[in-house]
Short mmCIF file of C-alpha atoms and ligand atoms in Angstrom, two decimals:
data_model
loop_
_atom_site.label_atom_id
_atom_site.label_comp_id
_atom_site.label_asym_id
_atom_site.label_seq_id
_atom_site.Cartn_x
_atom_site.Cartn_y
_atom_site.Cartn_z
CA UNK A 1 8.00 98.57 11.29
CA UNK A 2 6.64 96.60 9.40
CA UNK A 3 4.55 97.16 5.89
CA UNK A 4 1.54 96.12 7.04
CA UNK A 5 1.42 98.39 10.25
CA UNK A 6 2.54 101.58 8.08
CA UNK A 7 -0.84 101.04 6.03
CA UNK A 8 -2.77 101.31 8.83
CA UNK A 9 -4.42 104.49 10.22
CA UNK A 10 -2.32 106.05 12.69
CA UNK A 11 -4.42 105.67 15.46
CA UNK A 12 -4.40 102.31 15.09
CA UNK A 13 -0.47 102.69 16.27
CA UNK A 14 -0.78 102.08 19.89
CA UNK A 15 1.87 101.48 22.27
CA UNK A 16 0.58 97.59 22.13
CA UNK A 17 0.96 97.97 18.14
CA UNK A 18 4.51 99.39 18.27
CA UNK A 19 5.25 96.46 20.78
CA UNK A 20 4.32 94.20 18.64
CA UNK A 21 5.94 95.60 15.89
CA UNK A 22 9.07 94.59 17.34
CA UNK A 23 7.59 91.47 18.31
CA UNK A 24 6.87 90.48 15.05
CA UNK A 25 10.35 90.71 13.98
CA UNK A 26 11.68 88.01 15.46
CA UNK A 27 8.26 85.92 14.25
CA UNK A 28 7.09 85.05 10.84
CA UNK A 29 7.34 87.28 7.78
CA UNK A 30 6.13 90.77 8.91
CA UNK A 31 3.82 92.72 7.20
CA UNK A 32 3.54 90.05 4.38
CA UNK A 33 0.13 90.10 2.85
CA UNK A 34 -1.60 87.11 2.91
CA UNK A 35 -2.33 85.57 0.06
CA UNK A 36 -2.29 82.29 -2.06
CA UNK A 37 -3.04 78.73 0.31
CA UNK A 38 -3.45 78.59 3.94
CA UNK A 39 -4.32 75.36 5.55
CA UNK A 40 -7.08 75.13 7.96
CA UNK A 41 -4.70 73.43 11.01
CA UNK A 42 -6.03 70.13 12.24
CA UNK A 43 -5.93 69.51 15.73
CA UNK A 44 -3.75 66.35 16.31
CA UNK A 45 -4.63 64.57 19.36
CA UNK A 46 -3.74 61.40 21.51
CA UNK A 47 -6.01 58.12 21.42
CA UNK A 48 -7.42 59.15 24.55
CA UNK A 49 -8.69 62.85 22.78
CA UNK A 50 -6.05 65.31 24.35
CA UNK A 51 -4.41 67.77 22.47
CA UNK A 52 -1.12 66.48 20.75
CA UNK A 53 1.34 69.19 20.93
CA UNK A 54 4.17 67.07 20.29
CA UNK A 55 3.59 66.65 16.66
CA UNK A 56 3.05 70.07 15.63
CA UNK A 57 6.69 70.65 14.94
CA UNK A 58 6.75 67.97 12.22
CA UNK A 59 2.99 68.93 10.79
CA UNK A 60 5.08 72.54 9.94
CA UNK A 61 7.75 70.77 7.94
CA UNK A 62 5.58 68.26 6.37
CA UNK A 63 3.21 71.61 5.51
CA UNK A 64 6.61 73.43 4.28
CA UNK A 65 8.30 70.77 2.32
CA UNK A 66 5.78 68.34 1.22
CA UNK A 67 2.99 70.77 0.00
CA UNK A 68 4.60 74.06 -0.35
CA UNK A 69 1.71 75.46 1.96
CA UNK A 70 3.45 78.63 4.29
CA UNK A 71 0.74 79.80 6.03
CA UNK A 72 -1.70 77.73 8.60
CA UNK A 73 -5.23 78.87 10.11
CA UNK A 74 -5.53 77.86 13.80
CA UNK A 75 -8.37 76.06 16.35
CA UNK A 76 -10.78 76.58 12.87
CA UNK A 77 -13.45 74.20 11.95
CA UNK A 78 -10.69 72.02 10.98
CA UNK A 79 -8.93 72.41 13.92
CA UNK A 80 -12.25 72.09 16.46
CA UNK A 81 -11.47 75.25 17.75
CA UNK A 82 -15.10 75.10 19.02
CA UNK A 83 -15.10 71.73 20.19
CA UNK A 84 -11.38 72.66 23.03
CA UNK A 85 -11.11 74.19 26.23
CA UNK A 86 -9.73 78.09 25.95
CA UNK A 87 -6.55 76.69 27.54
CA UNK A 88 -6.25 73.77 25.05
CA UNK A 89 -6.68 76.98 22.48
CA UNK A 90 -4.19 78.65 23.96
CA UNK A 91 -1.61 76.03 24.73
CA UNK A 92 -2.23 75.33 20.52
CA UNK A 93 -1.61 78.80 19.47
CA UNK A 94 1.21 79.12 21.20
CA UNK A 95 2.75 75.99 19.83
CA UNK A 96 2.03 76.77 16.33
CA UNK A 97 3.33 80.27 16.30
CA UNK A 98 6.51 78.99 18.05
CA UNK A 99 6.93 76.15 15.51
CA UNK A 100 6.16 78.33 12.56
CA UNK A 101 8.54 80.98 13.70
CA UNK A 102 11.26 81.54 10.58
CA UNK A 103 9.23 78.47 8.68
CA UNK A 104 5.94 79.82 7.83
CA UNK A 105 4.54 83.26 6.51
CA UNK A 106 1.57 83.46 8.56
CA UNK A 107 -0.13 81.78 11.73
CA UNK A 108 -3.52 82.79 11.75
CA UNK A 109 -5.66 82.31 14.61
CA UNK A 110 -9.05 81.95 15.12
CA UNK A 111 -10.20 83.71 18.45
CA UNK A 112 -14.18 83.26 17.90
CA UNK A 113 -16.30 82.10 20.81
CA UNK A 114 -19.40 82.46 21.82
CA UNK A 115 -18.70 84.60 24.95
CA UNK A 116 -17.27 87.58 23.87
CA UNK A 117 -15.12 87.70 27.55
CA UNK A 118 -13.80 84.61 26.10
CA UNK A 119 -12.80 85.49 22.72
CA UNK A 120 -11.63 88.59 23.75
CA UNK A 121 -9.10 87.23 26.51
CA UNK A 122 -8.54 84.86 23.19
CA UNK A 123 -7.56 88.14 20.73
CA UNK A 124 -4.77 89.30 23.46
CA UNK A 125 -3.79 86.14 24.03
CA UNK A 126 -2.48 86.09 20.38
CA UNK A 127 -1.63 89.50 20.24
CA UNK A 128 0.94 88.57 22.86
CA UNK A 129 2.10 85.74 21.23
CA UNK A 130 2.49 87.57 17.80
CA UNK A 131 0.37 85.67 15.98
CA UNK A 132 0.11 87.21 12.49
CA UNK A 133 -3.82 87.92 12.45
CA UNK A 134 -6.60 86.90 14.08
CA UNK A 135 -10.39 85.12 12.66
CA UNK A 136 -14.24 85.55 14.24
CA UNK A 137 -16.78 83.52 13.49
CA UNK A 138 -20.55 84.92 13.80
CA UNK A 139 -21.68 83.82 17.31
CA UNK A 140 -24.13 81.03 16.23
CA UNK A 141 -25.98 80.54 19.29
CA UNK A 142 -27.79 83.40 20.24
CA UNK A 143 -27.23 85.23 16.96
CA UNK A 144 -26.61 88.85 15.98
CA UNK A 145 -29.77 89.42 13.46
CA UNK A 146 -28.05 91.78 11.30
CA UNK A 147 -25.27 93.32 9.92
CA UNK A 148 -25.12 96.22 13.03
CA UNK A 149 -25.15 93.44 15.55
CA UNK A 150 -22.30 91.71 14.10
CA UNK A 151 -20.28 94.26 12.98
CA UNK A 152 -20.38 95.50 17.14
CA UNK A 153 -19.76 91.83 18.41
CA UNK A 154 -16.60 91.96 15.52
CA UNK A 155 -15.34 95.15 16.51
CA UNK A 156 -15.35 94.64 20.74
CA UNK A 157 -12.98 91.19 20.13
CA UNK A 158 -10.67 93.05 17.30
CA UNK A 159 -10.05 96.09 19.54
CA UNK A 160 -8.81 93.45 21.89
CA UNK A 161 -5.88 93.57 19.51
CA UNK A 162 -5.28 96.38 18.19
CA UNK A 163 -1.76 95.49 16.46
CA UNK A 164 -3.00 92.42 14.83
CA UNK A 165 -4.62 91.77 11.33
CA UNK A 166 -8.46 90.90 11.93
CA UNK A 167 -10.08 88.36 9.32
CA UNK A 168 -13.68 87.85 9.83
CA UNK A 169 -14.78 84.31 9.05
CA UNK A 170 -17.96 84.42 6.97
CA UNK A 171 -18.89 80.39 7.03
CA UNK A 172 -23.16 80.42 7.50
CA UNK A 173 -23.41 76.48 6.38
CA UNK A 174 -22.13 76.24 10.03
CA UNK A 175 -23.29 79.43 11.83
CA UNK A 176 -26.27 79.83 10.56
CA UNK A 177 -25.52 83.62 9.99
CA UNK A 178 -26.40 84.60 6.65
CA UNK A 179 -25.56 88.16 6.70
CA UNK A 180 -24.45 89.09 3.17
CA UNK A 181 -20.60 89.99 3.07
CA UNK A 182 -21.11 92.44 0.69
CA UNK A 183 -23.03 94.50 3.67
CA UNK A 184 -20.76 93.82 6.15
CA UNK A 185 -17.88 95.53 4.45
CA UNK A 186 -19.45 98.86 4.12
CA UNK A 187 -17.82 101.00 5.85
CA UNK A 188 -16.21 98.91 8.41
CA UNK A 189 -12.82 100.01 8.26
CA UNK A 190 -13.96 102.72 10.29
CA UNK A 191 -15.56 100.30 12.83
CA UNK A 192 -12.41 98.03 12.98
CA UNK A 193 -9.14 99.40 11.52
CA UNK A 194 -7.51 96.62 11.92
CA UNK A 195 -9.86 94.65 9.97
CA UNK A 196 -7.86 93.04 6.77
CA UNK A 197 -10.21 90.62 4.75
CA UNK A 198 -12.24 87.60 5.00
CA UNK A 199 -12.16 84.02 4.72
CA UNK A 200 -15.35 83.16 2.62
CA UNK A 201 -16.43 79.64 3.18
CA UNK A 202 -19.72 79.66 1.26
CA UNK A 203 -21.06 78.71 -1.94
CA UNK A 204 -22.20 82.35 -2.77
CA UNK A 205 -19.99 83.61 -5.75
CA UNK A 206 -22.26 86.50 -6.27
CA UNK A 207 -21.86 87.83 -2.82
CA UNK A 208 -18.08 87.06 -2.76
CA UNK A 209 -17.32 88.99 -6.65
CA UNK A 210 -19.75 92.08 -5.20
CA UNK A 211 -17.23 92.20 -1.54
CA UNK A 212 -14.51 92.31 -4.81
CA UNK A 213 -16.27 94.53 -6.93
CA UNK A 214 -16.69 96.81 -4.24
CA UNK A 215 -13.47 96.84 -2.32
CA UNK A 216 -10.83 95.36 -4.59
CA UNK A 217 -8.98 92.37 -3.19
CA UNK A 218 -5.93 95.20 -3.13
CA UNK A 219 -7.18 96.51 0.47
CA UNK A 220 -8.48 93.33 1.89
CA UNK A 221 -7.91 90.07 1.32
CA UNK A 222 -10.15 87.90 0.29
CA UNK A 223 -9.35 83.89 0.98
CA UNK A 224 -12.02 81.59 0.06
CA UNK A 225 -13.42 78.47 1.76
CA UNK A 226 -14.92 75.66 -0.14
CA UNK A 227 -11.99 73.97 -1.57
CA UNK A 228 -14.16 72.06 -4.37
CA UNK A 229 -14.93 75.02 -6.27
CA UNK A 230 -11.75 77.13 -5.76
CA UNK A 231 -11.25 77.51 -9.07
CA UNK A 232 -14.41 79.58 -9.09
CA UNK A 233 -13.81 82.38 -6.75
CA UNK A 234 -10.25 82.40 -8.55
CA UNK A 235 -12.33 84.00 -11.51
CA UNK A 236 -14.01 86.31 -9.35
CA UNK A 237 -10.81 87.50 -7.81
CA UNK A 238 -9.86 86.13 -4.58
CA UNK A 239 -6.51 86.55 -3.03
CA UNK A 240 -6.24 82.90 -2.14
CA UNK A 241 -7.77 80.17 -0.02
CA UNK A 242 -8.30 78.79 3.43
CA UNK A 243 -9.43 75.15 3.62
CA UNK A 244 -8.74 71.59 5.22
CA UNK A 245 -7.53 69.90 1.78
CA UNK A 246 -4.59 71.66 1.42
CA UNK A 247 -3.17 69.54 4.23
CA UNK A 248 -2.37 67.07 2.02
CA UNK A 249 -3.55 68.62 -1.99
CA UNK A 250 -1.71 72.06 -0.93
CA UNK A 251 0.86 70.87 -3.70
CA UNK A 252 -1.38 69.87 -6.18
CA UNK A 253 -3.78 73.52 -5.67
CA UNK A 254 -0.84 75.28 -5.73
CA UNK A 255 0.07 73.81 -9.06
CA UNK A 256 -3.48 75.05 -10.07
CA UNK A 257 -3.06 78.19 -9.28
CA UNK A 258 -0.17 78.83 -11.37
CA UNK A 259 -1.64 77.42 -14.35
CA UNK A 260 -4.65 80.05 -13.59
CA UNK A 261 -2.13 83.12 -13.47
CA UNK A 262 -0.39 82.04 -16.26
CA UNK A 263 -3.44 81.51 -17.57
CA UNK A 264 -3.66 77.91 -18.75
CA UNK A 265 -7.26 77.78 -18.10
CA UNK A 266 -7.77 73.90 -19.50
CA UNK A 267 -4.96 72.85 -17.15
CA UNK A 268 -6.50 74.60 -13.70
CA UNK A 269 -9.63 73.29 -14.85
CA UNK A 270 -8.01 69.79 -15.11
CA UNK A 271 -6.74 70.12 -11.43
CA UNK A 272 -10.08 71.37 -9.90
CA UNK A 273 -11.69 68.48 -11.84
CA UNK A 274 -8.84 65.56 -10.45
CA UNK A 275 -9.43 67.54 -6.49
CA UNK A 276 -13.67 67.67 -7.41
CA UNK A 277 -12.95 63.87 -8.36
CA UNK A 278 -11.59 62.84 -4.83
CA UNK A 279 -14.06 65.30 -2.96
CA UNK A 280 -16.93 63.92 -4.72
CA UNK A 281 -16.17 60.89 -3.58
CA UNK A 282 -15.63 61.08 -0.27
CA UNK A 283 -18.36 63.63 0.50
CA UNK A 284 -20.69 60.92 -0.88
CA UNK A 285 -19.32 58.67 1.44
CA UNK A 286 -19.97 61.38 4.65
CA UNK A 287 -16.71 63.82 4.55
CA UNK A 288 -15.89 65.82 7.89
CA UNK A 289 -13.47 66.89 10.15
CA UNK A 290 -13.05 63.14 11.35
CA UNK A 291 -12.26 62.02 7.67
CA UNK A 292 -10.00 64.90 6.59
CA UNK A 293 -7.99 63.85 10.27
CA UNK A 294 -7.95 60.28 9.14
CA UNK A 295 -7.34 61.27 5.29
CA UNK A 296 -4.07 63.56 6.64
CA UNK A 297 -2.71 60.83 8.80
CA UNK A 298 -2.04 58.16 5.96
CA UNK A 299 -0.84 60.68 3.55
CA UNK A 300 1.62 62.21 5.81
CA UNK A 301 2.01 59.67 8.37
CA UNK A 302 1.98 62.04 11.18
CA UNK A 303 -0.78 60.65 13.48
CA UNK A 304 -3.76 63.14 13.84
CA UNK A 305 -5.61 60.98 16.35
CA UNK A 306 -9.01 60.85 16.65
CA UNK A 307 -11.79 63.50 16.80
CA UNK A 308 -13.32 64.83 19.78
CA UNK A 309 -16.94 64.11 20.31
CA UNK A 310 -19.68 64.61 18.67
CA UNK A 311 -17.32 63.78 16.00
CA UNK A 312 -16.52 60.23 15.36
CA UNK A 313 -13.57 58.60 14.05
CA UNK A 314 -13.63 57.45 10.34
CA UNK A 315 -14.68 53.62 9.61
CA UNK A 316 -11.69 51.54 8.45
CA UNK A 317 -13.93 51.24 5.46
CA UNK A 318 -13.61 55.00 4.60
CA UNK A 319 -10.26 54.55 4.74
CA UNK A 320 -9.39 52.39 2.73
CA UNK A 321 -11.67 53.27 0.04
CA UNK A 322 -10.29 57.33 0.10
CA UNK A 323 -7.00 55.86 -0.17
CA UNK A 324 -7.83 54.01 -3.34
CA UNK A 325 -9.17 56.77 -4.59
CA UNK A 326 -6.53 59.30 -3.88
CA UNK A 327 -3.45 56.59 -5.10
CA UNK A 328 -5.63 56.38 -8.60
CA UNK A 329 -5.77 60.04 -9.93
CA UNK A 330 -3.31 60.46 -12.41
CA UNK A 331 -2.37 64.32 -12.10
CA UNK A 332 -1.26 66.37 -14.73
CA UNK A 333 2.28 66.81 -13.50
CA UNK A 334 2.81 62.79 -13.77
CA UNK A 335 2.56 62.06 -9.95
C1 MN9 B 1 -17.08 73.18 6.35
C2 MN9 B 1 -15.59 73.10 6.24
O1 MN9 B 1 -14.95 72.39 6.98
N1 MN9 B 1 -15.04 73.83 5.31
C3 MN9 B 1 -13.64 73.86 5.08
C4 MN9 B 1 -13.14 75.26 5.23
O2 MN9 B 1 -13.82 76.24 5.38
C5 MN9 B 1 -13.25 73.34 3.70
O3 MN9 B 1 -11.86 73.34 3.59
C6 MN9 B 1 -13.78 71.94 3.46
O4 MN9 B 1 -13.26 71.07 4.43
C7 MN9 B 1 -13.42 71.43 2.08
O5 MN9 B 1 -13.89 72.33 1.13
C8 MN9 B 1 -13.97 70.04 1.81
O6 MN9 B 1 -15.35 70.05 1.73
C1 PYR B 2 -11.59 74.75 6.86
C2 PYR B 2 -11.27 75.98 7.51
O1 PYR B 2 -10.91 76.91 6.91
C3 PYR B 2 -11.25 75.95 8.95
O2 PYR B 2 -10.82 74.96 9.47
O3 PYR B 2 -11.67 76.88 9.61
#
């Protein structure tokens, strides 16, 4: 069994749990916490805007050799997880897990929806696939007004999957749902006992130390979301980080956040200034999900394809300027 499952209440040991605990065996590293980088998975697809599965198998090794990034966060933002079909979902989970079988530590996937039916028939879905946790967003249509509502909408998807790690995904810029973390948490072990941390993508740093302050990042983890200040929530004491740039800066961040636990605080700093410098610059130029696609396919060369619409693709333009700006930082390590 693995570690993971023997800290969890024993309730929380169903059949379905025990099933999986086999399961998980043969997938990933069981019971490993998660910590340190995951990248938010883009979603390659075809010129004509269908869901590239064939490419997924080199994205993992690119992910595992080139950037020294083990663990990957499914049909996100990133990924458009919103923007597919639950069968293109599906059909993406499935490949990832089986690709990152005996490569990566953990495959993450994000079941939120806006039906519940839906995201629940999501949750099993990975829980069948051993998937090593699963991520809800707030439903951002009609929206649960406080903490009560969301902590009920939470629980009926994780009980769905009641073997599986549940991460809820706190990112208001997109959902609108501003309910404070740090409220959230209280007490919901006993809501959700499968529930295992958070990914954090807000700007917040109060809210985020308080969730730390209150809980220690020991019994949940605590993964933060806005790449371009990472090296803040690293002083409040995250666990590690979710987010679309370590696609293709997973390296570089990772190199950051040794020199923080060694600590070499000027030469982190030096890193989150070099990955600020290339943000900065793109953001001012209009920086999305369509950019980081375009901004992953000439670094690695695999081809991420276009977005799905709304999104639009990036202008040759942006292109060529992020590229001059990326091949003219001069990084500490000399590369
Ligand atoms: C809104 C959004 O997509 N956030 C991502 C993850 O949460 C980040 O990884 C950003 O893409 C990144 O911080 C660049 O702004
Ligand atoms: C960026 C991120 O973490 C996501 O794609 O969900």
């Amino acid at each position: 069994m693995s570690e993971l499952l023997q800290r969890l209440p024993s309730p929380f040991l169903s059949r379905e749990g025990a099933a999986r605990s086999k399961l998980s065996k043969c997938s990933m590293t069981p019971g490993k916490k998660l910590e340190g980088l995951v990248a938010a998975a883009i979603t390659p697809m075809t010129p004509d805007g269908q869901i590239n599965l064939s490419v997924i198998h080199q994205y993992v090794d690119y992910l595992v050799r080139e950037q020294n990034v083990k663990n990957i966060f499914v049909n996100g933002t990133t990924g458009e997880g919103l923007s597919l079909s639950i069968q293109e979902r599906k059909q993406l989970a499935e490949e990832w897990v089986r690709q990152g079988k005996d490569k990566l530590d953990h495959v993450i996937i994000h079941v939120g929806a806006l039906s519940l039916p839906e995201s629940q028939d999501l949750a099993r879905h990975a829980a069948a696939i051993g998937a090593s946790g699963i991520a809800v967003i707030a439903p951002f249509f009609f929206k649960p007004t406080n903490k009560d509502e969301l902590v009920a909408f939470l629980q009926k998807v994780a009980s769905e999957a009641p073997g599986v790690p549940f991460y809820y995904y706190h990112i208001p810029p997109l959902t609108g749902v501003k309910i404070r973390v740090e409220e959230l948490l209280d007490g919901i072990r006993e809501q959700i006992p499968t529930f295992q941390g958070v990914k954090f993508s807000d700007t917040d740093l109060l809210d985020l130390a308080q969730c730390i302050n209150k809980n220690g990042s020991e019994q949940f983890a605590f993964l933060y979301g806005v790449d371009e200040q990472l090296l803040g929530a690293l002083a409040v004491g995250v666990n590690g980080a979710v987010g679309s740039t370590y696609n293709y800066l997973g390296r570089k961040t990772k190199l950051m956040l040794q020199a923080f636990a060694k600590p070499d605080l000027a030469l982190a700093q030096k890193y989150q200034f070099l990955i600020g410098e290339f943000l900065n610059f793109v953001i001012k130029l209009g920086f999305g999900v369509a950019q980081t696609k375009a901004v992953m396919t000439f670094v690695s060369g695999i081809p991420m394809g276009p977005p799905r619409p709304p999104l639009v693709n990036a202008s040759e333009e942006f292109i060529a300027k992020a590229k001059a700006k990326l091949d003219s930082i001069v990084w500490p390590d000399g590369d």
